[in-house]
Structure formats: structure tokens, C-alpha cells
Amino acid sequence: CKQLQIAIDGPAAAGKSTAAKKLATRLGGYYVNTGDMYRTLAWAVLRAGVDPRADEAGVAALLPQWDMHYRPAADGGLQLYFNGETVRQDDIRAPEVAAVVSYIAQIPAVRAWMLSRQRECRALGVIVMEGRDIGTVIFPDAKYKFFVTASPEERARRRFLQKGEVADGATLATVAAEIAERDRIDSTRATAPLKPAADARVLMTDGLDQDAVIEALLARIAVED
Ligand code: C5P
């Protein structure tokens, strides 16, 4: 089948997921969320009793026995599988997972493990892949690359309004601090840091509603694709 990759990178809570999901639907392709892959790994590491902050070698040692991939699902989207079982959003959206995922994601062995699994997604055909390093590392030859961002205040506000993704008792200030810490780790790590690809179009979404974001993306994609 026809293969086309659209890369959507950017910091936490910038509105990437909603935009990428809708874009995939409009293009008749699949939406691939690589953040869910890192979150799943973080969740599994916690469940294995390994400390994601301090035990890099322990995390790396778990990888050879693990497997993860996206498969087409009955609803027309994709379902993520970890060791043959479906991944539950409730598990991977937990605040405990958000608190450690960036530590897992900076481990070079983890990124190498993800690289091959994420590149395999090419075989799915038309994909809109969302993450931090899709345009820079995973698909440097992607036909379209976007860096979707928003001000830290706007991103904290959006995440705070997404119930289920914030801890009990969280305030706008604690949510802002969590996001800022994750972005700091993501953008300063040595391997595949969060940054716009040189040839990415940067889209600042402050003041834009979801439809306006989709339209801005679609306007950059040639109709024949
Ligand atoms: O996209 P989301 O916020 O769910 O991603 C969770 C975390 O996974 C990020 O903060 C980052 O540490 C990591 N991640 C990454 N590279 C990607 C996608 C996510 O390092 N391509």
C-alpha cells in the first residue's frame, strides 16, 4: 500500500494528539502515538519493580524480553499491544507514569529499542506519527514535518482541563511544574532531544481552537496526498 509519513513533534500538552488524530482521519491514514509507547514502557518498568530514575542498566536489561507494537483495530484506528496484551489508557495515563516517563525516555537503549519499533509502523501505509523526535530521528525523510507548540501557560491550562491526566489535588501550578520538568528533561537529553527538525513547520497554537489547528496543518499538505 502507499506509504506516507507525517511527523508531528512538540512539547507536552501542546495540542498535538487531537490534531494528529483528526489529521489521520481526514487523510484516511493511521494515527500513531509514540508517547503512548514510552508511557507503556514506563508503566511496565514500574510494574517490574525497577527504579526508572536510578537504574538505567536495570531498565535496559528488561528490554530484550519485551515486545510492543501497534496493530489495526476494529474501529479503524490502531491498538497498542505490549507482550501480546492490549495496553489500557487508564494504566498509562496515570500521574505516576507521567512522573517517570521522561527518565525512561532519555536512556539510549530505550530509544534504540523504540526506533526500530516505530520505523516498522511505516508498513501501516499513511501514518501521522506524533512524538518528540519523529521528524529529527525516526523519519528524517518524512514528507511533512510539523512542530506543534504553545506557551507554557497555555499548555499547563490545557493539561489541567484534561481530567484523568492530573493527580488528585493538583493545581494549575503543580501541573505547570510537572510539564516544565518533563520538557526540560526531554529537550536537554543527549539522545534524540525534543527540538524542531530543521525542515519542520513550526505551528504556535496559542489562541487557536482545535479546528483551526487542523486547518493550518491541512493547508500545508498537498491535496493529492
Ligand atoms: O506525548 P506524551 O506527552 O504522552 O509523551 C510522554 C513522554 O514520552 C514525553 O514527555 C517524553 O519523555 C517521551 N517521548 C519521547 N519521544 C517520543 C514520544 C514521547 O521521548 N517520540
GROMACS .gro file of C-alpha atoms and ligand atoms in nm:
model
  246
    1CYS     CA    1   0.000   0.000   0.000
    2LYS     CA    2   0.101   0.364  -0.035
    3GLN     CA    3   0.343   0.476   0.236
    4LEU     CA    4   0.349   0.834   0.361
    5GLN     CA    5   0.476   0.966   0.691
    6ILE     CA    6   0.365   1.288   0.855
    7ALA     CA    7   0.569   1.380   1.163
    8ILE     CA    8   0.416   1.587   1.442
    9ASP     CA    9   0.654   1.677   1.722
   10GLY     CA   10   0.632   1.922   2.008
   11PRO     CA   11   0.632   1.963   2.387
   12ALA     CA   12   0.377   1.819   2.632
   13ALA     CA   13   0.014   1.932   2.613
   14ALA     CA   14   0.064   2.145   2.302
   15GLY     CA   15  -0.245   2.001   2.131
   16LYS     CA   16  -0.052   1.752   1.915
   17SER     CA   17  -0.266   1.444   1.987
   18THR     CA   18  -0.602   1.591   1.895
   19ALA     CA   19  -0.457   1.749   1.583
   20ALA     CA   20  -0.269   1.435   1.474
   21LYS     CA   21  -0.571   1.211   1.533
   22LYS     CA   22  -0.803   1.430   1.329
   23LEU     CA   23  -0.546   1.478   1.057
   24ALA     CA   24  -0.508   1.100   1.022
   25THR     CA   25  -0.885   1.062   0.989
   26ARG     CA   26  -0.904   1.335   0.727
   27LEU     CA   27  -0.625   1.171   0.527
   28GLY     CA   28  -0.761   0.817   0.564
   29GLY     CA   29  -0.445   0.708   0.746
   30TYR     CA   30  -0.343   0.587   1.089
   31TYR     CA   31  -0.259   0.797   1.392
   32VAL     CA   32   0.047   0.664   1.577
   33ASN     CA   33   0.109   0.795   1.929
   34THR     CA   34   0.472   0.731   2.026
   35GLY     CA   35   0.419   0.895   2.367
   36ASP     CA   36   0.191   0.603   2.450
   37MET     CA   37   0.475   0.366   2.363
   38TYR     CA   38   0.711   0.542   2.608
   39ARG     CA   39   0.435   0.560   2.870
   40THR     CA   40   0.368   0.187   2.830
   41LEU     CA   41   0.734   0.111   2.880
   42ALA     CA   42   0.745   0.335   3.188
   43TRP     CA   43   0.438   0.162   3.329
   44ALA     CA   44   0.594  -0.181   3.267
   45VAL     CA   45   0.924  -0.079   3.428
   46LEU     CA   46   0.740   0.041   3.739
   47ARG     CA   47   0.544  -0.285   3.748
   48ALA     CA   48   0.870  -0.481   3.721
   49GLY     CA   49   0.992  -0.304   4.034
   50VAL     CA   50   1.288  -0.138   3.861
   51ASP     CA   51   1.367   0.224   3.951
   52PRO     CA   52   1.336   0.426   3.627
   53ARG     CA   53   1.524   0.723   3.774
   54ALA     CA   54   1.830   0.547   3.909
   55ASP     CA   55   1.867   0.207   3.743
   56GLU     CA   56   1.942   0.262   3.375
   57ALA     CA   57   2.111  -0.078   3.339
   58GLY     CA   58   1.816  -0.246   3.508
   59VAL     CA   59   1.577  -0.085   3.258
   60ALA     CA   60   1.796  -0.181   2.962
   61ALA     CA   61   1.813  -0.540   3.087
   62LEU     CA   62   1.433  -0.572   3.071
   63LEU     CA   63   1.404  -0.476   2.704
   64PRO     CA   64   1.514  -0.797   2.525
   65GLN     CA   65   1.228  -0.995   2.680
   66TRP     CA   66   0.966  -0.736   2.590
   67ASP     CA   67   0.767  -0.661   2.277
   68MET     CA   68   0.540  -0.375   2.173
   69HIS     CA   69   0.355  -0.289   1.855
   70TYR     CA   70   0.055  -0.118   1.703
   71ARG     CA   71  -0.198  -0.325   1.508
   72PRO     CA   72  -0.507  -0.211   1.317
   73ALA     CA   73  -0.818  -0.235   1.535
   74ALA     CA   74  -1.185  -0.297   1.457
   75ASP     CA   75  -1.272   0.073   1.495
   76GLY     CA   76  -1.042   0.169   1.207
   77GLY     CA   77  -0.770   0.305   1.436
   78LEU     CA   78  -0.472   0.131   1.592
   79GLN     CA   79  -0.442  -0.064   1.915
   80LEU     CA   80  -0.115  -0.078   2.107
   81TYR     CA   81  -0.003  -0.421   2.233
   82PHE     CA   82   0.256  -0.492   2.498
   83ASN     CA   83   0.374  -0.852   2.523
   84GLY     CA   84   0.062  -0.964   2.341
   85GLU     CA   85  -0.185  -0.779   2.565
   86THR     CA   86  -0.381  -0.465   2.483
   87VAL     CA   87  -0.249  -0.154   2.656
   88ARG     CA   88  -0.506   0.023   2.877
   89GLN     CA   89  -0.516   0.404   2.865
   90ASP     CA   90  -0.611   0.415   3.233
   91ASP     CA   91  -0.280   0.249   3.321
   92ILE     CA   92  -0.051   0.461   3.107
   93ARG     CA   93  -0.220   0.798   3.174
   94ALA     CA   94  -0.169   0.763   3.549
   95PRO     CA   95   0.023   1.050   3.714
   96GLU     CA   96   0.285   0.801   3.847
   97VAL     CA   97   0.369   0.712   3.488
   98ALA     CA   98   0.387   1.077   3.375
   99ALA     CA   99   0.627   1.143   3.664
  100VAL     CA  100   0.887   0.891   3.541
  101VAL     CA  101   0.837   0.859   3.165
  102SER     CA  102   1.096   1.123   3.075
  103TYR     CA  103   1.361   0.940   3.276
  104ILE     CA  104   1.295   0.620   3.081
  105ALA     CA  105   1.289   0.813   2.753
  106GLN     CA  106   1.640   0.951   2.796
  107ILE     CA  107   1.803   0.606   2.820
  108PRO     CA  108   1.986   0.539   2.489
  109ALA     CA  109   1.899   0.165   2.494
  110VAL     CA  110   1.532   0.255   2.527
  111ARG     CA  111   1.549   0.495   2.234
  112ALA     CA  112   1.723   0.236   2.015
  113TRP     CA  113   1.455  -0.019   2.109
  114MET     CA  114   1.181   0.230   2.019
  115LEU     CA  115   1.348   0.338   1.695
  116SER     CA  116   1.309   0.001   1.527
  117ARG     CA  117   0.954  -0.049   1.655
  118GLN     CA  118   0.848   0.297   1.544
  119ARG     CA  119   1.007   0.264   1.200
  120GLU     CA  120   0.815  -0.061   1.149
  121CYS     CA  121   0.497   0.150   1.155
  122ARG     CA  122   0.587   0.261   0.802
  123ALA     CA  123   0.431  -0.066   0.683
  124LEU     CA  124   0.090   0.058   0.801
  125GLY     CA  125   0.075   0.294   0.500
  126VAL     CA  126  -0.029   0.655   0.551
  127ILE     CA  127   0.066   0.745   0.908
  128VAL     CA  128   0.052   1.059   1.118
  129MET     CA  129   0.309   0.995   1.389
  130GLU     CA  130   0.322   1.208   1.699
  131GLY     CA  131   0.615   1.239   1.938
  132ARG     CA  132   0.932   1.432   2.018
  133ASP     CA  133   1.189   1.302   1.768
  134ILE     CA  134   0.982   1.181   1.473
  135GLY     CA  135   1.097   1.447   1.226
  136THR     CA  136   1.454   1.454   1.356
  137VAL     CA  137   1.535   1.085   1.417
  138ILE     CA  138   1.261   0.832   1.342
  139PHE     CA  139   1.157   0.958   0.997
  140PRO     CA  140   1.408   1.225   0.892
  141ASP     CA  141   1.275   1.176   0.536
  142ALA     CA  142   0.908   1.225   0.631
  143LYS     CA  143   0.727   1.411   0.355
  144TYR     CA  144   0.567   1.652   0.602
  145LYS     CA  145   0.704   1.764   0.938
  146PHE     CA  146   0.534   1.985   1.192
  147PHE     CA  147   0.642   2.117   1.529
  148VAL     CA  148   0.325   2.200   1.721
  149THR     CA  149   0.378   2.414   2.028
  150ALA     CA  150   0.212   2.662   2.264
  151SER     CA  151   0.324   2.885   2.550
  152PRO     CA  152   0.395   2.710   2.884
  153GLU     CA  153   0.094   2.885   3.043
  154GLU     CA  154  -0.140   2.772   2.769
  155ARG     CA  155  -0.011   2.414   2.781
  156ALA     CA  156  -0.049   2.394   3.160
  157ARG     CA  157  -0.404   2.527   3.131
  158ARG     CA  158  -0.496   2.271   2.864
  159ARG     CA  159  -0.350   1.980   3.058
  160PHE     CA  160  -0.517   2.095   3.378
  161LEU     CA  161  -0.852   2.085   3.200
  162GLN     CA  162  -0.790   1.726   3.076
  163LYS     CA  163  -0.938   1.535   3.366
  164GLY     CA  164  -0.786   1.196   3.438
  165GLU     CA  165  -0.437   1.307   3.344
  166VAL     CA  166  -0.369   1.509   3.655
  167ALA     CA  167  -0.314   1.382   4.009
  168ASP     CA  168  -0.577   1.428   4.279
  169GLY     CA  169  -0.522   1.762   4.446
  170ALA     CA  170  -0.325   1.901   4.151
  171THR     CA  171  -0.341   2.274   4.091
  172LEU     CA  172  -0.260   2.474   3.781
  173ALA     CA  173   0.079   2.545   3.940
  174THR     CA  174   0.165   2.178   4.009
  175VAL     CA  175   0.057   2.080   3.657
  176ALA     CA  176   0.270   2.360   3.511
  177ALA     CA  177   0.568   2.238   3.715
  178GLU     CA  178   0.524   1.875   3.601
  179ILE     CA  179   0.508   1.977   3.235
  180ALA     CA  180   0.805   2.210   3.267
  181GLU     CA  181   1.015   1.936   3.430
  182ARG     CA  182   0.924   1.682   3.158
  183ASP     CA  183   1.005   1.934   2.882
  184ARG     CA  184   1.334   2.020   3.048
  185ILE     CA  185   1.443   1.655   3.057
  186ASP     CA  186   1.310   1.590   2.705
  187SER     CA  187   1.487   1.885   2.547
  188THR     CA  188   1.821   1.853   2.724
  189ARG     CA  189   1.883   1.479   2.689
  190ALA     CA  190   2.182   1.371   2.479
  191THR     CA  191   1.995   1.120   2.260
  192ALA     CA  192   1.716   1.248   2.033
  193PRO     CA  193   1.626   1.562   2.228
  194LEU     CA  194   1.298   1.745   2.172
  195LYS     CA  195   1.360   2.012   1.907
  196PRO     CA  196   1.209   2.112   1.574
  197ALA     CA  197   1.365   1.944   1.271
  198ALA     CA  198   1.546   2.199   1.055
  199ASP     CA  199   1.281   2.148   0.786
  200ALA     CA  200   0.976   2.135   1.016
  201ARG     CA  201   0.700   2.393   1.004
  202VAL     CA  202   0.653   2.540   1.349
  203LEU     CA  203   0.291   2.599   1.449
  204MET     CA  204   0.220   2.808   1.756
  205THR     CA  205  -0.129   2.718   1.879
  206ASP     CA  206  -0.198   2.979   2.149
  207GLY     CA  207  -0.537   3.128   2.071
  208LEU     CA  208  -0.619   2.864   1.806
  209ASP     CA  209  -0.904   2.619   1.861
  210GLN     CA  210  -0.870   2.256   1.754
  211ASP     CA  211  -1.033   2.307   1.414
  212ALA     CA  212  -0.802   2.597   1.337
  213VAL     CA  213  -0.500   2.378   1.417
  214ILE     CA  214  -0.621   2.102   1.181
  215GLU     CA  215  -0.689   2.354   0.906
  216ALA     CA  216  -0.342   2.504   0.948
  217LEU     CA  217  -0.187   2.158   0.911
  218LEU     CA  218  -0.407   2.054   0.619
  219ALA     CA  219  -0.326   2.376   0.438
  220ARG     CA  220   0.036   2.260   0.422
  221ILE     CA  221  -0.041   1.914   0.288
  222ALA     CA  222  -0.083   1.874  -0.084
  223VAL     CA  223  -0.432   1.753  -0.173
  224GLU     CA  224  -0.312   1.472  -0.395
  225ASP     CA  225  -0.162   1.305  -0.087
  226C5P     O1  226   0.345   1.263   2.418
  226C5P     P1  227   0.347   1.235   2.566
  226C5P     O2  228   0.345   1.359   2.648
  226C5P     O3  229   0.242   1.134   2.606
  226C5P     O4  230   0.486   1.163   2.589
  226C5P     C1  231   0.527   1.122   2.717
  226C5P     C2  232   0.677   1.128   2.728
  226C5P     O5  233   0.735   1.028   2.645
  226C5P     C3  234   0.744   1.257   2.686
  226C5P     O6  235   0.746   1.355   2.789
  226C5P     C4  236   0.885   1.209   2.651
  226C5P     O7  237   0.963   1.195   2.770
  226C5P     C5  238   0.861   1.072   2.595
  226C5P     N1  239   0.860   1.070   2.449
  226C5P     C6  240   0.980   1.076   2.383
  226C5P     N2  241   0.985   1.063   2.248
  226C5P     C7  242   0.872   1.050   2.176
  226C5P     C8  243   0.747   1.048   2.242
  226C5P     C9  244   0.744   1.061   2.379
  226C5P     O8  245   1.085   1.089   2.445
  226C5P     N3  246   0.881   1.034   2.044
   0.00000   0.00000   0.00000
